[in-house]
PDB file of N, CA and C in Angstrom:
ATOM      1  N   MET A   1      87.224  80.148 102.929  1.00 73.00           N
ATOM      2  CA  MET A   1      86.741  80.769 101.594  1.00 73.00           C
ATOM      3  C   MET A   1      85.696  79.787 101.593  1.00 73.00           C
ATOM      4  N   VAL A   2      85.689  79.279 102.280  1.00 80.00           N
ATOM      5  CA  VAL A   2      84.008  78.543 102.676  1.00 80.00           C
ATOM      6  C   VAL A   2      83.606  78.898 103.270  1.00 80.00           C
ATOM      7  N   ALA A   3      84.371  78.762 105.234  1.00 77.00           N
ATOM      8  CA  ALA A   3      84.235  79.508 105.925  1.00 77.00           C
ATOM      9  C   ALA A   3      83.704  80.931 106.052  1.00 77.00           C
ATOM     10  N   MET A   4      84.385  81.698 105.125  1.00 76.00           N
ATOM     11  CA  MET A   4      83.741  82.792 105.241  1.00 76.00           C
ATOM     12  C   MET A   4      81.717  82.631 103.896  1.00 76.00           C
ATOM     13  N   ASP A   5      81.498  82.283 103.624  1.00 78.00           N
ATOM     14  CA  ASP A   5      80.435  82.308 103.200  1.00 78.00           C
ATOM     15  C   ASP A   5      79.601  82.133 103.656  1.00 78.00           C
ATOM     16  N   ALA A   6      79.737  80.883 104.209  1.00 82.00           N
ATOM     17  CA  ALA A   6      79.211  80.231 105.892  1.00 82.00           C
ATOM     18  C   ALA A   6      78.542  81.195 106.865  1.00 82.00           C
ATOM     19  N   PHE A   7      79.546  81.648 107.308  1.00 81.00           N
ATOM     20  CA  PHE A   7      79.507  82.660 108.787  1.00 81.00           C
ATOM     21  C   PHE A   7      79.532  83.886 107.974  1.00 81.00           C
ATOM     22  N   PRO A   8      79.025  85.097 107.646  1.00 79.00           N
ATOM     23  CA  PRO A   8      78.406  86.077 106.747  1.00 79.00           C
ATOM     24  C   PRO A   8      79.372  86.978 108.278  1.00 79.00           C
ATOM     25  N   ARG A   9      79.875  86.997 109.319  1.00 82.00           N
ATOM     26  CA  ARG A   9      79.605  87.458 110.345  1.00 82.00           C
ATOM     27  C   ARG A   9      81.630  87.402 110.449  1.00 82.00           C
ATOM     28  N   LEU A  10      82.478  86.821 110.271  1.00 81.00           N
ATOM     29  CA  LEU A  10      83.149  86.012 110.186  1.00 81.00           C
ATOM     30  C   LEU A  10      84.095  87.297 109.188  1.00 81.00           C
ATOM     31  N   ARG A  11      83.047  86.862 108.032  1.00 78.00           N
ATOM     32  CA  ARG A  11      83.972  88.077 106.753  1.00 78.00           C
ATOM     33  C   ARG A  11      84.319  89.101 107.411  1.00 78.00           C
ATOM     34  N   ARG A  12      83.436  89.590 108.407  1.00 80.00           N
ATOM     35  CA  ARG A  12      83.049  91.235 109.675  1.00 80.00           C
ATOM     36  C   ARG A  12      83.857  91.269 109.925  1.00 80.00           C
ATOM     37  N   LEU A  13      84.596  89.999 110.599  1.00 83.00           N
ATOM     38  CA  LEU A  13      86.168  90.520 111.798  1.00 83.00           C
ATOM     39  C   LEU A  13      87.409  89.679 110.912  1.00 83.00           C
ATOM     40  N   ALA A  14      87.163  88.872 109.784  1.00 85.00           N
ATOM     41  CA  ALA A  14      88.064  89.230 108.988  1.00 85.00           C
ATOM     42  C   ALA A  14      89.264  90.203 108.402  1.00 85.00           C
ATOM     43  N   GLY A  15      87.791  91.248 108.410  1.00 87.00           N
ATOM     44  CA  GLY A  15      87.534  92.346 107.548  1.00 87.00           C
ATOM     45  C   GLY A  15      89.297  93.131 107.988  1.00 87.00           C
ATOM     46  N   PRO A  16      89.763  93.573 109.022  1.00 89.00           N
ATOM     47  CA  PRO A  16      91.295  93.933 109.233  1.00 89.00           C
ATOM     48  C   PRO A  16      92.251  92.885 108.869  1.00 89.00           C
ATOM     49  N   VAL A  17      92.342  91.500 107.880  1.00 89.00           N
ATOM     50  CA  VAL A  17      93.469  90.557 107.787  1.00 89.00           C
ATOM     51  C   VAL A  17      93.266  90.480 106.223  1.00 89.00           C
ATOM     52  N   ILE A  18      91.571  91.168 105.730  1.00 88.00           N
ATOM     53  CA  ILE A  18      91.420  90.846 104.009  1.00 88.00           C
ATOM     54  C   ILE A  18      91.813  92.313 103.954  1.00 88.00           C
ATOM     55  N   ALA A  19      92.307  93.217 104.564  1.00 91.00           N
ATOM     56  CA  ALA A  19      92.461  94.515 104.186  1.00 91.00           C
ATOM     57  C   ALA A  19      94.008  94.798 103.832  1.00 91.00           C
ATOM     58  N   VAL A  20      95.137  93.794 104.978  1.00 92.00           N
ATOM     59  CA  VAL A  20      96.059  93.809 105.040  1.00 92.00           C
ATOM     60  C   VAL A  20      96.509  92.538 103.171  1.00 92.00           C
ATOM     61  N   GLY A  21      95.859  92.010 103.261  1.00 91.00           N
ATOM     62  CA  GLY A  21      95.932  90.914 101.867  1.00 91.00           C
ATOM     63  C   GLY A  21      95.672  91.075 100.871  1.00 91.00           C
ATOM     64  N   SER A  22      95.164  92.612 100.961  1.00 90.00           N
ATOM     65  CA  SER A  22      94.644  93.048  99.297  1.00 90.00           C
ATOM     66  C   SER A  22      95.726  94.367  98.914  1.00 90.00           C
ATOM     67  N   MET A  23      96.434  94.374  99.828  1.00 93.00           N
ATOM     68  CA  MET A  23      97.580  95.352  99.823  1.00 93.00           C
ATOM     69  C   MET A  23      98.461  95.226 100.202  1.00 93.00           C
ATOM     70  N   SER A  24      99.179  93.251 100.220  1.00 93.00           N
ATOM     71  CA  SER A  24     100.486  93.363 100.916  1.00 93.00           C
ATOM     72  C   SER A  24     101.835  94.261 100.009  1.00 93.00           C
ATOM     73  N   LEU A  25     101.372  94.232  98.790  1.00 95.00           N
ATOM     74  CA  LEU A  25     103.001  95.139  98.494  1.00 95.00           C
ATOM     75  C   LEU A  25     103.115  96.868  99.255  1.00 95.00           C
ATOM     76  N   THR A  26     102.341  97.008  99.667  1.00 94.00           N
ATOM     77  CA  THR A  26     102.837  98.073 100.347  1.00 94.00           C
ATOM     78  C   THR A  26     102.376  97.633 101.742  1.00 94.00           C
ATOM     79  N   ALA A  27     102.266  96.905 102.794  1.00 94.00           N
ATOM     80  CA  ALA A  27     102.386  95.986 103.646  1.00 94.00           C
ATOM     81  C   ALA A  27     104.016  95.460 103.731  1.00 94.00           C
ATOM     82  N   TYR A  28     104.525  95.414 102.384  1.00 95.00           N
ATOM     83  CA  TYR A  28     105.555  94.966 102.786  1.00 95.00           C
ATOM     84  C   TYR A  28     106.965  96.142 103.368  1.00 95.00           C
ATOM     85  N   VAL A  29     106.718  96.505 101.961  1.00 94.00           N
ATOM     86  CA  VAL A  29     107.092  98.228 101.921  1.00 94.00           C
ATOM     87  C   VAL A  29     107.039  99.052 103.016  1.00 94.00           C
ATOM     88  N   PHE A  30     105.788  98.627 103.604  1.00 91.00           N
ATOM     89  CA  PHE A  30     106.237  99.139 105.394  1.00 91.00           C
ATOM     90  C   PHE A  30     107.058  99.142 105.942  1.00 91.00           C
ATOM     91  N   HIS A  31     106.786  97.470 106.134  1.00 89.00           N
ATOM     92  CA  HIS A  31     107.898  97.135 106.910  1.00 89.00           C
ATOM     93  C   HIS A  31     109.726  97.061 107.149  1.00 89.00           C
ATOM     94  N   ILE A  32     109.029  97.259 105.643  1.00 90.00           N
ATOM     95  CA  ILE A  32     110.725  97.235 104.956  1.00 90.00           C
ATOM     96  C   ILE A  32     111.449  98.040 105.742  1.00 90.00           C
ATOM     97  N   VAL A  33     111.253  99.465 104.863  1.00 91.00           N
ATOM     98  CA  VAL A  33     110.832 101.281 105.556  1.00 91.00           C
ATOM     99  C   VAL A  33     111.647 101.500 106.294  1.00 91.00           C
ATOM    100  N   ALA A  34     110.211 100.362 108.007  1.00 86.00           N
ATOM    101  CA  ALA A  34     110.233 101.265 108.780  1.00 86.00           C
ATOM    102  C   ALA A  34     111.449  99.947 109.961  1.00 86.00           C
ATOM    103  N   ILE A  35     111.484  98.851 109.589  1.00 83.00           N
ATOM    104  CA  ILE A  35     113.067  98.733 109.742  1.00 83.00           C
ATOM    105  C   ILE A  35     114.228  99.723 110.117  1.00 83.00           C
ATOM    106  N   TRP A  36     113.717 100.115 108.609  1.00 86.00           N
ATOM    107  CA  TRP A  36     115.511 101.463 107.925  1.00 86.00           C
ATOM    108  C   TRP A  36     115.477 102.323 109.010  1.00 86.00           C
ATOM    109  N   LEU A  37     114.376 102.945 109.426  1.00 86.00           N
ATOM    110  CA  LEU A  37     113.788 104.303 110.575  1.00 86.00           C
ATOM    111  C   LEU A  37     114.547 104.222 112.036  1.00 86.00           C
ATOM    112  N   LEU A  38     113.354 102.273 111.870  1.00 81.00           N
ATOM    113  CA  LEU A  38     113.532 102.204 113.422  1.00 81.00           C
ATOM    114  C   LEU A  38     114.554 101.529 113.715  1.00 81.00           C
ATOM    115  N   ASP A  39     115.341 101.755 113.058  1.00 77.00           N
ATOM    116  CA  ASP A  39     117.572 100.532 113.035  1.00 77.00           C
ATOM    117  C   ASP A  39     117.160  99.383 114.197  1.00 77.00           C
ATOM    118  N   THR A  40     115.895  98.612 113.756  1.00 68.00           N
ATOM    119  CA  THR A  40     115.526  97.631 114.846  1.00 68.00           C
ATOM    120  C   THR A  40     116.631  96.487 115.495  1.00 68.00           C
ATOM    121  N   GLU A  41     117.829  96.426 114.805  1.00 72.00           N
ATOM    122  CA  GLU A  41     118.524  95.625 115.104  1.00 72.00           C
ATOM    123  C   GLU A  41     119.865  96.554 116.570  1.00 72.00           C
ATOM    124  N   GLU A  42     119.380  97.517 117.055  1.00 74.00           N
ATOM    125  CA  GLU A  42     119.958  97.789 117.788  1.00 74.00           C
ATOM    126  C   GLU A  42     118.824  98.515 119.234  1.00 74.00           C
ATOM    127  N   ALA A  43     117.633  98.007 118.827  1.00 70.00           N
ATOM    128  CA  ALA A  43     116.302  98.329 119.727  1.00 70.00           C
ATOM    129  C   ALA A  43     116.459  98.238 121.077  1.00 70.00           C
ATOM    130  N   THR A  44     116.031  97.856 122.260  1.00 80.00           N
ATOM    131  CA  THR A  44     115.812  98.599 123.139  1.00 80.00           C
ATOM    132  C   THR A  44     115.263  97.783 123.982  1.00 80.00           C
ATOM    133  N   VAL A  45     114.351  97.335 123.048  1.00 81.00           N
ATOM    134  CA  VAL A  45     112.891  96.106 123.192  1.00 81.00           C
ATOM    135  C   VAL A  45     112.420  95.063 122.193  1.00 81.00           C
ATOM    136  N   PRO A  46     112.702  94.171 123.493  1.00 84.00           N
ATOM    137  CA  PRO A  46     112.612  92.686 122.734  1.00 84.00           C
ATOM    138  C   PRO A  46     112.231  92.774 120.948  1.00 84.00           C
ATOM    139  N   ARG A  47     112.451  92.246 120.691  1.00 80.00           N
ATOM    140  CA  ARG A  47     112.428  92.372 118.983  1.00 80.00           C
ATOM    141  C   ARG A  47     110.663  91.431 119.039  1.00 80.00           C
ATOM    142  N   PHE A  48     110.264  90.471 119.747  1.00 87.00           N
ATOM    143  CA  PHE A  48     108.888  89.479 120.191  1.00 87.00           C
ATOM    144  C   PHE A  48     107.921  90.813 119.913  1.00 87.00           C
ATOM    145  N   TYR A  49     108.505  92.450 120.711  1.00 87.00           N
ATOM    146  CA  TYR A  49     107.511  93.355 120.393  1.00 87.00           C
ATOM    147  C   TYR A  49     107.271  93.942 119.765  1.00 87.00           C
ATOM    148  N   VAL A  50     108.643  94.894 118.779  1.00 84.00           N
ATOM    149  CA  VAL A  50     108.071  95.430 118.025  1.00 84.00           C
ATOM    150  C   VAL A  50     107.418  94.292 116.693  1.00 84.00           C
ATOM    151  N   LEU A  51     107.814  93.501 116.522  1.00 86.00           N
ATOM    152  CA  LEU A  51     107.245  92.332 115.330  1.00 86.00           C
ATOM    153  C   LEU A  51     105.682  92.840 116.112  1.00 86.00           C
ATOM    154  N   LEU A  52     104.795  92.551 117.011  1.00 92.00           N
ATOM    155  CA  LEU A  52     103.520  92.869 117.670  1.00 92.00           C
ATOM    156  C   LEU A  52     103.379  94.239 117.257  1.00 92.00           C
ATOM    157  N   GLY A  53     104.483  95.545 116.684  1.00 90.00           N
ATOM    158  CA  GLY A  53     103.683  96.222 117.240  1.00 90.00           C
ATOM    159  C   GLY A  53     103.985  96.744 115.389  1.00 90.00           C
ATOM    160  N   PHE A  54     104.944  95.876 114.439  1.00 91.00           N
ATOM    161  CA  PHE A  54     104.331  96.324 112.887  1.00 91.00           C
ATOM    162  C   PHE A  54     103.122  95.483 112.392  1.00 91.00           C
ATOM    163  N   ILE A  55     103.066  94.016 113.362  1.00 93.00           N
ATOM    164  CA  ILE A  55     101.483  93.648 112.642  1.00 93.00           C
ATOM    165  C   ILE A  55     100.570  94.447 113.232  1.00 93.00           C
ATOM    166  N   ALA A  56     100.247  95.488 114.753  1.00 95.00           N
ATOM    167  CA  ALA A  56      99.287  96.299 115.377  1.00 95.00           C
ATOM    168  C   ALA A  56      99.787  96.765 113.946  1.00 95.00           C
ATOM    169  N   SER A  57     100.522  98.180 113.829  1.00 94.00           N
ATOM    170  CA  SER A  57     100.552  98.796 113.056  1.00 94.00           C
ATOM    171  C   SER A  57     100.526  99.044 111.394  1.00 94.00           C
ATOM    172  N   VAL A  58     100.185  97.683 110.433  1.00 94.00           N
ATOM    173  CA  VAL A  58     100.225  97.572 109.238  1.00 94.00           C
ATOM    174  C   VAL A  58      98.489  97.354 109.487  1.00 94.00           C
ATOM    175  N   THR A  59      97.893  96.730 110.135  1.00 94.00           N
ATOM    176  CA  THR A  59      96.993  96.060 109.625  1.00 94.00           C
ATOM    177  C   THR A  59      96.165  96.927 110.711  1.00 94.00           C
ATOM    178  N   VAL A  60      95.651  97.957 111.021  1.00 95.00           N
ATOM    179  CA  VAL A  60      95.258  99.140 111.039  1.00 95.00           C
ATOM    180  C   VAL A  60      95.240 100.186 109.779  1.00 95.00           C
ATOM    181  N   LEU A  61      96.248 100.599 109.209  1.00 94.00           N
ATOM    182  CA  LEU A  61      96.687 101.540 108.656  1.00 94.00           C
ATOM    183  C   LEU A  61      95.864 100.608 107.125  1.00 94.00           C
ATOM    184  N   ALA A  62      95.955  99.815 106.883  1.00 94.00           N
ATOM    185  CA  ALA A  62      95.030  98.947 105.772  1.00 94.00           C
ATOM    186  C   ALA A  62      93.467  99.089 106.860  1.00 94.00           C
ATOM    187  N   ALA A  63      93.499  98.805 107.341  1.00 94.00           N
ATOM    188  CA  ALA A  63      91.813  98.390 107.537  1.00 94.00           C
ATOM    189  C   ALA A  63      90.971 100.345 107.319  1.00 94.00           C
ATOM    190  N   VAL A  64      92.226 100.766 107.946  1.00 95.00           N
ATOM    191  CA  VAL A  64      92.011 102.467 107.795  1.00 95.00           C
ATOM    192  C   VAL A  64      91.955 103.288 106.371  1.00 95.00           C
ATOM    193  N   TRP A  65      92.951 102.850 105.605  1.00 95.00           N
ATOM    194  CA  TRP A  65      92.587 102.730 103.578  1.00 95.00           C
ATOM    195  C   TRP A  65      92.418 102.107 103.371  1.00 95.00           C
ATOM    196  N   SER A  66      91.442 101.253 104.352  1.00 93.00           N
ATOM    197  CA  SER A  66      90.705 100.300 102.762  1.00 93.00           C
ATOM    198  C   SER A  66      89.345 100.672 102.887  1.00 93.00           C
ATOM    199  N   ARG A  67      88.313 101.908 104.348  1.00 93.00           N
ATOM    200  CA  ARG A  67      87.620 102.256 104.014  1.00 93.00           C
ATOM    201  C   ARG A  67      87.856 103.091 102.686  1.00 93.00           C
ATOM    202  N   PHE A  68      88.296 103.834 102.476  1.00 95.00           N
ATOM    203  CA  PHE A  68      88.766 104.892 101.903  1.00 95.00           C
ATOM    204  C   PHE A  68      88.670 104.903 100.006  1.00 95.00           C
ATOM    205  N   PHE A  69      89.567 104.469 100.396  1.00 92.00           N
ATOM    206  CA  PHE A  69      90.121 103.307  98.908  1.00 92.00           C
ATOM    207  C   PHE A  69      90.230 101.619  98.369  1.00 92.00           C
ATOM    208  N   GLN A  70      90.473 101.220  96.928  1.00 89.00           N
ATOM    209  CA  GLN A  70      89.854  99.601  97.310  1.00 89.00           C
ATOM    210  C   GLN A  70      90.582  99.282  96.976  1.00 89.00           C
ATOM    211  N   ARG A  71      92.640 100.156  96.517  1.00 90.00           N
ATOM    212  CA  ARG A  71      93.408  99.309  96.681  1.00 90.00           C
ATOM    213  C   ARG A  71      94.793 100.045  97.545  1.00 90.00           C
ATOM    214  N   GLY A  72      95.819  98.924  97.659  1.00 92.00           N
ATOM    215  CA  GLY A  72      97.221  99.935  98.557  1.00 92.00           C
ATOM    216  C   GLY A  72      97.626 100.662  97.520  1.00 92.00           C
ATOM    217  N   PRO A  73      98.259 102.052  98.565  1.00 93.00           N
ATOM    218  CA  PRO A  73      98.703 103.096  96.933  1.00 93.00           C
ATOM    219  C   PRO A  73     100.043 102.541  96.071  1.00 93.00           C
ATOM    220  N   LEU A  74     100.801 101.668  96.872  1.00 94.00           N
ATOM    221  CA  LEU A  74     101.517 100.685  96.205  1.00 94.00           C
ATOM    222  C   LEU A  74     101.339 100.023  95.120  1.00 94.00           C
ATOM    223  N   GLU A  75      99.642  99.533  95.803  1.00 94.00           N
ATOM    224  CA  GLU A  75      98.950  98.767  94.916  1.00 94.00           C
ATOM    225  C   GLU A  75      98.691  99.859  92.797  1.00 94.00           C
ATOM    226  N   TRP A  76      97.776 100.669  93.566  1.00 92.00           N
ATOM    227  CA  TRP A  76      97.347 100.999  93.130  1.00 92.00           C
ATOM    228  C   TRP A  76      98.689 101.591  92.212  1.00 92.00           C
ATOM    229  N   LEU A  77      99.709 102.641  92.240  1.00 93.00           N
ATOM    230  CA  LEU A  77     100.861 103.240  91.503  1.00 93.00           C
ATOM    231  C   LEU A  77     101.262 101.492  90.461  1.00 93.00           C
ATOM    232  N   MET A  78     100.870 101.167  90.581  1.00 92.00           N
ATOM    233  CA  MET A  78     101.780  99.862  90.074  1.00 92.00           C
ATOM    234  C   MET A  78     100.750  99.391  89.472  1.00 92.00           C
ATOM    235  N   ALA A  79      98.737  99.939  89.077  1.00 90.00           N
ATOM    236  CA  ALA A  79      97.866  99.922  88.751  1.00 90.00           C
ATOM    237  C   ALA A  79      98.650 100.066  87.058  1.00 90.00           C
ATOM    238  N   ARG A  80      98.603 101.173  87.645  1.00 88.00           N
ATOM    239  CA  ARG A  80      98.982 102.749  86.024  1.00 88.00           C
ATOM    240  C   ARG A  80      99.895 102.444  86.040  1.00 88.00           C
ATOM    241  N   ALA A  81     100.989 102.106  86.314  1.00 87.00           N
ATOM    242  CA  ALA A  81     102.160 101.798  85.456  1.00 87.00           C
ATOM    243  C   ALA A  81     102.027 100.847  84.353  1.00 87.00           C
ATOM    244  N   THR A  82     100.955  99.587  84.633  1.00 87.00           N
ATOM    245  CA  THR A  82     101.441  98.600  84.659  1.00 87.00           C
ATOM    246  C   THR A  82      99.845  98.886  83.310  1.00 87.00           C
ATOM    247  N   GLY A  83      99.075  99.302  83.684  1.00 82.00           N
ATOM    248  CA  GLY A  83      97.949  99.805  82.806  1.00 82.00           C
ATOM    249  C   GLY A  83      97.919 100.037  81.418  1.00 82.00           C
ATOM    250  N   ILE A  84      99.726 101.209  81.324  1.00 78.00           N
ATOM    251  CA  ILE A  84      99.991 101.353  79.804  1.00 78.00           C
ATOM    252  C   ILE A  84     100.415  99.937  78.888  1.00 78.00           C
ATOM    253  N   THR A  85     100.196  98.534  79.517  1.00 78.00           N
ATOM    254  CA  THR A  85     100.431  97.806  79.094  1.00 78.00           C
ATOM    255  C   THR A  85      98.969  97.284  77.905  1.00 78.00           C
ATOM    256  N   ARG A  86      98.035  98.102  78.187  1.00 77.00           N
ATOM    257  CA  ARG A  86      97.245  97.616  78.253  1.00 77.00           C
ATOM    258  C   ARG A  86      95.969  98.039  76.452  1.00 77.00           C
ATOM    259  N   ARG A  87      97.084  99.058  76.248  1.00 76.00           N
ATOM    260  CA  ARG A  87      96.833 100.227  74.687  1.00 76.00           C
ATOM    261  C   ARG A  87      98.072  99.301  74.026  1.00 76.00           C
ATOM    262  N   ILE A  88      99.294  98.542  74.554  1.00 75.00           N
ATOM    263  CA  ILE A  88     100.503  97.994  73.275  1.00 75.00           C
ATOM    264  C   ILE A  88      99.817  96.857  72.610  1.00 75.00           C
ATOM    265  N   GLN A  89      99.602  97.062  71.256  1.00 63.00           N
ATOM    266  CA  GLN A  89      99.374  95.886  70.951  1.00 63.00           C
ATOM    267  C   GLN A  89     100.856  95.807  70.128  1.00 63.00           C
TER     268      GLN A  89
END
């Protein structure tokens, strides 16, 4: 955080990483669903490449999503679901 304050351009470079961090629940669920759908146990490519594909895809998706929305889709859903507790006294 100190580096981000000291070097504003660093924040722009770290934007995709910040986007993934702001929607971590969505990223975790994306990985689980992708592993389930792709059946990575029987993958013919090395697992390292599968990991790199997951990292690249979630980073790109999060960066694009964050341009239009403040929260990830599952983070938004959780905020809506738990928002009702504010009204309970």
